[in-house]
Amino acid sequence: MTMKASTTDQSGGNTMQGVALMAVAMLMLPCMDAIAKYMATFADMSPGQVTFYRFFFQVVCTIPLIFTAAGAATLRPKQPWLNLLRGAIHGAASLLFFAAVKYMPLADVFAIYFVEPFILTAMSAAFLGDKVGWRRWLAIVVGFGGALIVIQPSFILFGWTALLPVACAFLYSIYLFMNRAIGDADSPLTMQTIAGFGGTIFMGAALFIGDTAGIADFAPSLPTSVFTLVLLVILGALSGYAHMLVVRAFRMAPLSLLAPFQYFEIISATVLGYAIFGDFPTPSKWLGIAIIVASGLFIIWREHKSRKVEADIAFE
């Protein structure tokens, strides 16, 4: 009985570690999006080109880890095509998101994008058998309501551009779902490196097609200064390392539990939007942020409580 309780405690500990990794990653990723917005607005670089560099420098930043920490054999994944497909899907999602942040405030884009946890939770319940109780569903709904309070998206205000984060949310849900569905056949480092290749190839083709068609948001360009080059390298590093945390988190905790923690992105997005682009949060935005954080903390508490009950029952 003691051994069984120990196993349960270890499982609960892994789950909470997964939650912590997800929360950290979600606070990091908006920094990447702020860089993308800066490049598109101040450095006059097209969203398509920014997205290409995002994946190209992801590969540049993860390959050294392959050779120094994991070994060259790690570049031979057990599921290469699925990981390349993950990268291509992620590339398409990132392109839509970067195009949206070029024209809209960061917080607005995130507020619309947060239909994604609904999609992901539904997919995890339908296809992976994750158990989603009514309290967790309620916390997700409350968190989503908080995101809407931060910024009330308006189709009249933003036009068709407001639909870009919705399309991004759908594609990103598929990407995250594949993280869990692929399982642990390959390490997170391998998955992100190969996905980086997939995203780079996809965006290279998208840039060529878009530029040939004369679409301004696909115009190719090179960094115009050392500063912009450094920003692009940081962009790739953040994307690669933060998503490694996401992959690791999804191996340690259920999708339905981790999905609401994506709301934490709105915190960094709001702060960066004010600090860099002058979008000062109104009182209603701070109220929305408080609701988002509260819903995430409630889910942590519920998960900790349920794990403790399971451990007590196993011990008895």
Short mmCIF file of C-alpha atoms in Angstrom, two decimals:
data_model
loop_
_atom_site.label_atom_id
_atom_site.label_comp_id
_atom_site.label_asym_id
_atom_site.label_seq_id
_atom_site.Cartn_x
_atom_site.Cartn_y
_atom_site.Cartn_z
CA MET A 1 0.00 0.00 0.00
CA THR A 2 2.85 2.35 0.84
CA MET A 3 4.42 1.72 -2.58
CA LYS A 4 1.14 2.52 -4.29
CA ALA A 5 0.80 5.77 -2.39
CA SER A 6 4.36 6.71 -3.34
CA THR A 7 3.58 6.12 -7.03
CA THR A 8 0.50 8.27 -6.81
CA ASP A 9 2.39 11.04 -5.05
CA GLN A 10 5.08 10.91 -7.74
CA SER A 11 2.41 11.13 -10.44
CA GLY A 12 0.84 14.10 -8.70
CA GLY A 13 4.25 15.72 -8.38
CA ASN A 14 4.90 15.27 -12.08
CA THR A 15 1.53 16.80 -12.87
CA MET A 16 2.27 19.88 -10.81
CA GLN A 17 5.72 20.17 -12.41
CA GLY A 18 4.00 20.08 -15.78
CA VAL A 19 1.66 22.86 -14.66
CA ALA A 20 4.64 24.95 -13.49
CA LEU A 21 6.49 24.45 -16.79
CA MET A 22 3.39 25.45 -18.74
CA ALA A 23 2.90 28.59 -16.66
CA VAL A 24 6.53 29.67 -17.18
CA ALA A 25 6.32 29.02 -20.92
CA MET A 26 3.10 31.02 -21.20
CA LEU A 27 4.72 34.00 -19.50
CA MET A 28 7.71 33.77 -21.88
CA LEU A 29 5.93 33.42 -25.22
CA PRO A 30 4.39 36.93 -25.37
CA CYS A 31 7.95 38.30 -25.32
CA MET A 32 8.40 36.56 -28.66
CA ASP A 33 5.16 38.09 -29.95
CA ALA A 34 6.24 41.56 -28.79
CA ILE A 35 9.45 41.19 -30.78
CA ALA A 36 7.42 40.13 -33.83
CA LYS A 37 5.19 43.19 -33.47
CA TYR A 38 8.22 45.44 -33.07
CA MET A 39 9.83 44.00 -36.22
CA ALA A 40 6.61 44.44 -38.22
CA THR A 41 5.82 47.97 -37.02
CA PHE A 42 9.17 49.66 -36.31
CA ALA A 43 11.62 47.64 -38.41
CA ASP A 44 9.26 47.46 -41.40
CA MET A 45 9.64 43.70 -41.81
CA SER A 46 6.72 41.71 -43.23
CA PRO A 47 4.94 39.21 -40.94
CA GLY A 48 5.84 36.43 -43.38
CA GLN A 49 9.55 37.25 -43.17
CA VAL A 50 9.41 37.56 -39.36
CA THR A 51 7.75 34.13 -39.16
CA PHE A 52 10.43 32.62 -41.39
CA TYR A 53 13.20 33.98 -39.16
CA ARG A 54 11.34 32.79 -36.08
CA PHE A 55 11.64 29.16 -37.22
CA PHE A 56 15.03 29.51 -38.90
CA PHE A 57 16.66 30.85 -35.74
CA GLN A 58 14.79 28.29 -33.66
CA VAL A 59 16.74 25.64 -35.55
CA VAL A 60 19.96 27.65 -35.21
CA CYS A 61 19.48 27.88 -31.43
CA THR A 62 18.46 24.24 -30.81
CA ILE A 63 20.99 22.42 -33.00
CA PRO A 64 23.95 23.31 -30.72
CA LEU A 65 22.09 21.64 -27.86
CA ILE A 66 21.64 18.56 -30.03
CA PHE A 67 25.39 18.11 -30.46
CA THR A 68 26.49 19.20 -26.99
CA ALA A 69 23.81 17.63 -24.80
CA ALA A 70 21.94 14.96 -26.73
CA GLY A 71 24.18 13.73 -29.54
CA ALA A 72 23.85 13.83 -33.32
CA ALA A 73 21.68 10.70 -33.27
CA THR A 74 18.91 12.89 -31.86
CA LEU A 75 18.54 14.44 -35.31
CA ARG A 76 17.10 11.11 -36.49
CA PRO A 77 13.61 11.25 -34.97
CA LYS A 78 11.42 8.16 -34.73
CA GLN A 79 8.47 10.11 -36.14
CA PRO A 80 10.05 12.57 -38.59
CA TRP A 81 7.02 13.24 -40.77
CA LEU A 82 4.68 13.95 -37.87
CA ASN A 83 7.21 16.34 -36.37
CA LEU A 84 7.70 18.09 -39.71
CA LEU A 85 3.92 18.36 -40.01
CA ARG A 86 3.80 19.81 -36.49
CA GLY A 87 6.28 22.43 -37.60
CA ALA A 88 4.31 23.30 -40.74
CA ILE A 89 1.06 23.65 -38.77
CA HIS A 90 2.85 25.76 -36.18
CA GLY A 91 4.33 27.86 -38.97
CA ALA A 92 0.88 28.58 -40.39
CA ALA A 93 -0.47 29.44 -36.92
CA SER A 94 2.47 31.75 -36.19
CA LEU A 95 2.05 33.51 -39.53
CA LEU A 96 -1.59 34.29 -38.76
CA PHE A 97 -0.70 35.49 -35.27
CA PHE A 98 2.20 37.70 -36.38
CA ALA A 99 0.03 39.21 -39.10
CA ALA A 100 -2.62 39.99 -36.47
CA VAL A 101 -0.19 41.65 -34.03
CA LYS A 102 1.10 43.89 -36.83
CA TYR A 103 -2.31 45.56 -37.08
CA MET A 104 -3.79 45.09 -33.58
CA PRO A 105 -2.63 45.61 -29.96
CA LEU A 106 -1.09 42.52 -28.36
CA ALA A 107 -3.78 42.24 -25.68
CA ASP A 108 -6.55 42.43 -28.30
CA VAL A 109 -5.02 39.61 -30.32
CA PHE A 110 -4.62 37.41 -27.25
CA ALA A 111 -8.18 38.12 -26.11
CA ILE A 112 -9.58 36.86 -29.42
CA TYR A 113 -7.07 34.01 -29.57
CA PHE A 114 -8.29 32.61 -26.26
CA VAL A 115 -11.04 30.59 -27.86
CA GLU A 116 -8.17 28.08 -28.21
CA PRO A 117 -8.37 26.47 -24.72
CA PHE A 118 -12.00 25.59 -25.46
CA ILE A 119 -10.95 23.82 -28.65
CA LEU A 120 -8.01 22.07 -27.01
CA THR A 121 -9.97 20.91 -23.98
CA ALA A 122 -12.75 19.54 -26.19
CA MET A 123 -10.19 17.70 -28.35
CA SER A 124 -8.45 16.21 -25.32
CA ALA A 125 -11.76 15.00 -23.89
CA ALA A 126 -13.01 13.61 -27.22
CA PHE A 127 -9.84 11.96 -28.56
CA LEU A 128 -7.54 11.33 -25.59
CA GLY A 129 -10.12 10.48 -22.94
CA ASP A 130 -9.04 13.21 -20.49
CA LYS A 131 -11.59 13.61 -17.72
CA VAL A 132 -12.93 17.15 -17.52
CA GLY A 133 -15.20 17.79 -14.55
CA TRP A 134 -17.78 20.54 -14.40
CA ARG A 135 -15.64 22.64 -12.05
CA ARG A 136 -12.76 22.67 -14.54
CA TRP A 137 -15.12 23.54 -17.38
CA LEU A 138 -16.48 26.36 -15.24
CA ALA A 139 -12.94 27.63 -14.52
CA ILE A 140 -12.18 27.60 -18.25
CA VAL A 141 -15.34 29.58 -19.00
CA VAL A 142 -14.56 32.08 -16.22
CA GLY A 143 -10.99 32.48 -17.48
CA PHE A 144 -12.26 33.07 -21.00
CA GLY A 145 -14.68 35.65 -19.64
CA GLY A 146 -11.72 37.38 -17.99
CA ALA A 147 -9.92 37.48 -21.33
CA LEU A 148 -12.95 39.13 -22.91
CA ILE A 149 -12.99 41.73 -20.15
CA VAL A 150 -9.33 42.58 -20.85
CA ILE A 151 -10.28 43.60 -24.38
CA GLN A 152 -13.74 43.28 -25.90
CA PRO A 153 -12.88 42.22 -29.49
CA SER A 154 -14.98 44.00 -32.07
CA PHE A 155 -15.38 42.92 -35.67
CA ILE A 156 -16.57 46.44 -36.48
CA LEU A 157 -13.35 47.93 -35.09
CA PHE A 158 -10.83 45.49 -36.60
CA GLY A 159 -12.69 44.09 -39.59
CA TRP A 160 -11.61 40.75 -41.06
CA THR A 161 -8.27 41.03 -39.27
CA ALA A 162 -10.09 40.08 -36.07
CA LEU A 163 -10.61 36.57 -37.50
CA LEU A 164 -6.87 35.91 -37.87
CA PRO A 165 -6.39 35.01 -34.16
CA VAL A 166 -9.40 32.67 -34.36
CA ALA A 167 -7.85 30.77 -37.29
CA CYS A 168 -4.54 30.79 -35.42
CA ALA A 169 -6.25 29.32 -32.33
CA PHE A 170 -7.66 26.44 -34.36
CA LEU A 171 -4.28 25.57 -35.94
CA TYR A 172 -2.42 25.96 -32.65
CA SER A 173 -4.90 23.61 -30.97
CA ILE A 174 -4.02 20.96 -33.54
CA TYR A 175 -0.31 21.60 -32.93
CA LEU A 176 -0.69 21.22 -29.16
CA PHE A 177 -2.88 18.16 -29.59
CA MET A 178 -0.14 16.56 -31.69
CA ASN A 179 2.37 17.21 -28.89
CA ARG A 180 0.37 14.87 -26.67
CA ALA A 181 -0.74 12.45 -29.40
CA ILE A 182 2.84 11.82 -30.59
CA GLY A 183 3.77 10.87 -27.03
CA ASP A 184 7.36 10.39 -25.91
CA ALA A 185 8.76 8.65 -28.99
CA ASP A 186 11.20 11.56 -29.36
CA SER A 187 12.69 13.98 -26.85
CA PRO A 188 11.32 17.55 -26.60
CA LEU A 189 14.63 18.84 -28.02
CA THR A 190 14.33 16.56 -31.05
CA MET A 191 10.68 17.45 -31.58
CA GLN A 192 11.36 21.18 -31.50
CA THR A 193 14.40 20.96 -33.77
CA ILE A 194 12.60 18.92 -36.42
CA ALA A 195 9.49 21.08 -36.06
CA GLY A 196 11.78 24.07 -36.62
CA PHE A 197 12.86 22.54 -39.92
CA GLY A 198 9.21 21.96 -40.83
CA GLY A 199 8.25 25.54 -40.02
CA THR A 200 11.25 26.93 -41.91
CA ILE A 201 10.45 24.89 -45.02
CA PHE A 202 6.77 25.84 -44.85
CA MET A 203 7.50 29.54 -44.41
CA GLY A 204 10.13 29.52 -47.14
CA ALA A 205 7.51 28.21 -49.56
CA ALA A 206 4.88 30.65 -48.22
CA LEU A 207 7.27 33.59 -48.65
CA PHE A 208 8.02 32.62 -52.24
CA ILE A 209 4.35 32.14 -53.16
CA GLY A 210 3.17 35.25 -51.32
CA ASP A 211 5.88 37.50 -52.74
CA THR A 212 5.27 36.16 -56.24
CA ALA A 213 1.60 37.03 -55.79
CA GLY A 214 2.59 40.57 -54.75
CA ILE A 215 1.23 40.33 -51.19
CA ALA A 216 2.97 42.95 -49.03
CA ASP A 217 2.81 40.87 -45.85
CA PHE A 218 5.09 38.29 -47.53
CA ALA A 219 7.74 40.69 -48.80
CA PRO A 220 11.23 39.19 -48.20
CA SER A 221 13.92 41.25 -46.51
CA LEU A 222 17.15 41.01 -44.52
CA PRO A 223 17.87 42.46 -41.05
CA THR A 224 18.83 46.10 -41.45
CA SER A 225 21.08 46.34 -38.36
CA VAL A 226 22.91 44.30 -35.75
CA PHE A 227 20.14 45.18 -33.28
CA THR A 228 17.38 43.73 -35.45
CA LEU A 229 19.49 40.64 -36.10
CA VAL A 230 19.94 40.14 -32.34
CA LEU A 231 16.18 40.54 -31.85
CA LEU A 232 15.50 37.88 -34.46
CA VAL A 233 17.94 35.48 -32.80
CA ILE A 234 16.21 36.09 -29.47
CA LEU A 235 12.89 35.50 -31.21
CA GLY A 236 14.06 32.09 -32.40
CA ALA A 237 15.59 31.18 -29.04
CA LEU A 238 12.45 32.10 -27.11
CA SER A 239 10.24 30.13 -29.46
CA GLY A 240 12.44 27.04 -29.39
CA TYR A 241 13.11 26.87 -25.67
CA ALA A 242 9.64 27.95 -24.51
CA HIS A 243 7.99 25.35 -26.71
CA MET A 244 10.33 22.69 -25.36
CA LEU A 245 8.85 23.52 -21.97
CA VAL A 246 5.37 23.16 -23.47
CA VAL A 247 6.19 19.74 -24.96
CA ARG A 248 7.63 18.62 -21.64
CA ALA A 249 4.60 19.92 -19.74
CA PHE A 250 2.21 18.03 -22.01
CA ARG A 251 4.00 14.79 -21.15
CA MET A 252 3.54 15.40 -17.45
CA ALA A 253 -0.04 16.67 -17.19
CA PRO A 254 -3.38 16.29 -19.05
CA LEU A 255 -4.20 18.62 -21.91
CA SER A 256 -7.46 19.65 -20.26
CA LEU A 257 -5.54 20.75 -17.14
CA LEU A 258 -2.86 22.68 -19.02
CA ALA A 259 -5.14 24.39 -21.55
CA PRO A 260 -6.42 27.14 -19.21
CA PHE A 261 -2.88 28.19 -18.30
CA GLN A 262 -2.55 29.71 -21.73
CA TYR A 263 -4.60 32.55 -20.26
CA PHE A 264 -1.42 33.55 -18.41
CA GLU A 265 -0.12 34.87 -21.73
CA ILE A 266 -2.48 37.81 -21.42
CA ILE A 267 -0.50 39.02 -18.38
CA SER A 268 2.80 39.34 -20.25
CA ALA A 269 1.02 40.62 -23.34
CA THR A 270 -0.67 43.42 -21.41
CA VAL A 271 2.54 44.44 -19.63
CA LEU A 272 4.62 44.39 -22.82
CA GLY A 273 1.90 46.18 -24.76
CA TYR A 274 2.08 49.05 -22.28
CA ALA A 275 5.87 49.09 -21.83
CA ILE A 276 6.78 48.96 -25.53
CA PHE A 277 3.77 50.16 -27.50
CA GLY A 278 2.06 52.47 -25.03
CA ASP A 279 -1.19 50.52 -24.69
CA PHE A 280 -2.09 51.48 -21.11
CA PRO A 281 -4.41 48.94 -19.45
CA THR A 282 -7.72 50.30 -18.23
CA PRO A 283 -9.29 49.25 -14.91
CA SER A 284 -11.43 46.73 -16.77
CA LYS A 285 -8.27 45.13 -18.20
CA TRP A 286 -6.78 44.71 -14.74
CA LEU A 287 -10.05 43.16 -13.58
CA GLY A 288 -9.88 40.71 -16.47
CA ILE A 289 -6.28 39.80 -15.64
CA ALA A 290 -7.27 39.16 -12.03
CA ILE A 291 -10.06 36.83 -13.18
CA ILE A 292 -7.68 34.97 -15.52
CA VAL A 293 -5.12 34.44 -12.77
CA ALA A 294 -7.80 33.40 -10.29
CA SER A 295 -9.22 30.79 -12.67
CA GLY A 296 -5.75 29.31 -13.22
CA LEU A 297 -5.02 29.21 -9.50
CA PHE A 298 -8.38 27.54 -8.87
CA ILE A 299 -7.51 24.79 -11.33
CA ILE A 300 -4.15 24.27 -9.60
CA TRP A 301 -5.94 24.00 -6.26
CA ARG A 302 -8.51 21.53 -7.62
CA GLU A 303 -5.80 19.37 -9.19
CA HIS A 304 -3.74 19.39 -5.98
CA LYS A 305 -6.82 18.49 -3.93
CA SER A 306 -7.84 15.62 -6.23
CA ARG A 307 -4.28 14.22 -6.25
CA LYS A 308 -4.16 14.41 -2.45
CA VAL A 309 -7.45 12.50 -2.20
CA GLU A 310 -6.14 9.83 -4.59
CA ALA A 311 -2.95 9.51 -2.54
CA ASP A 312 -4.91 9.19 0.71
CA ILE A 313 -7.18 6.53 -0.72
CA ALA A 314 -4.23 4.57 -2.14
CA PHE A 315 -2.42 4.77 1.20
CA GLU A 316 -5.43 3.41 3.06
#
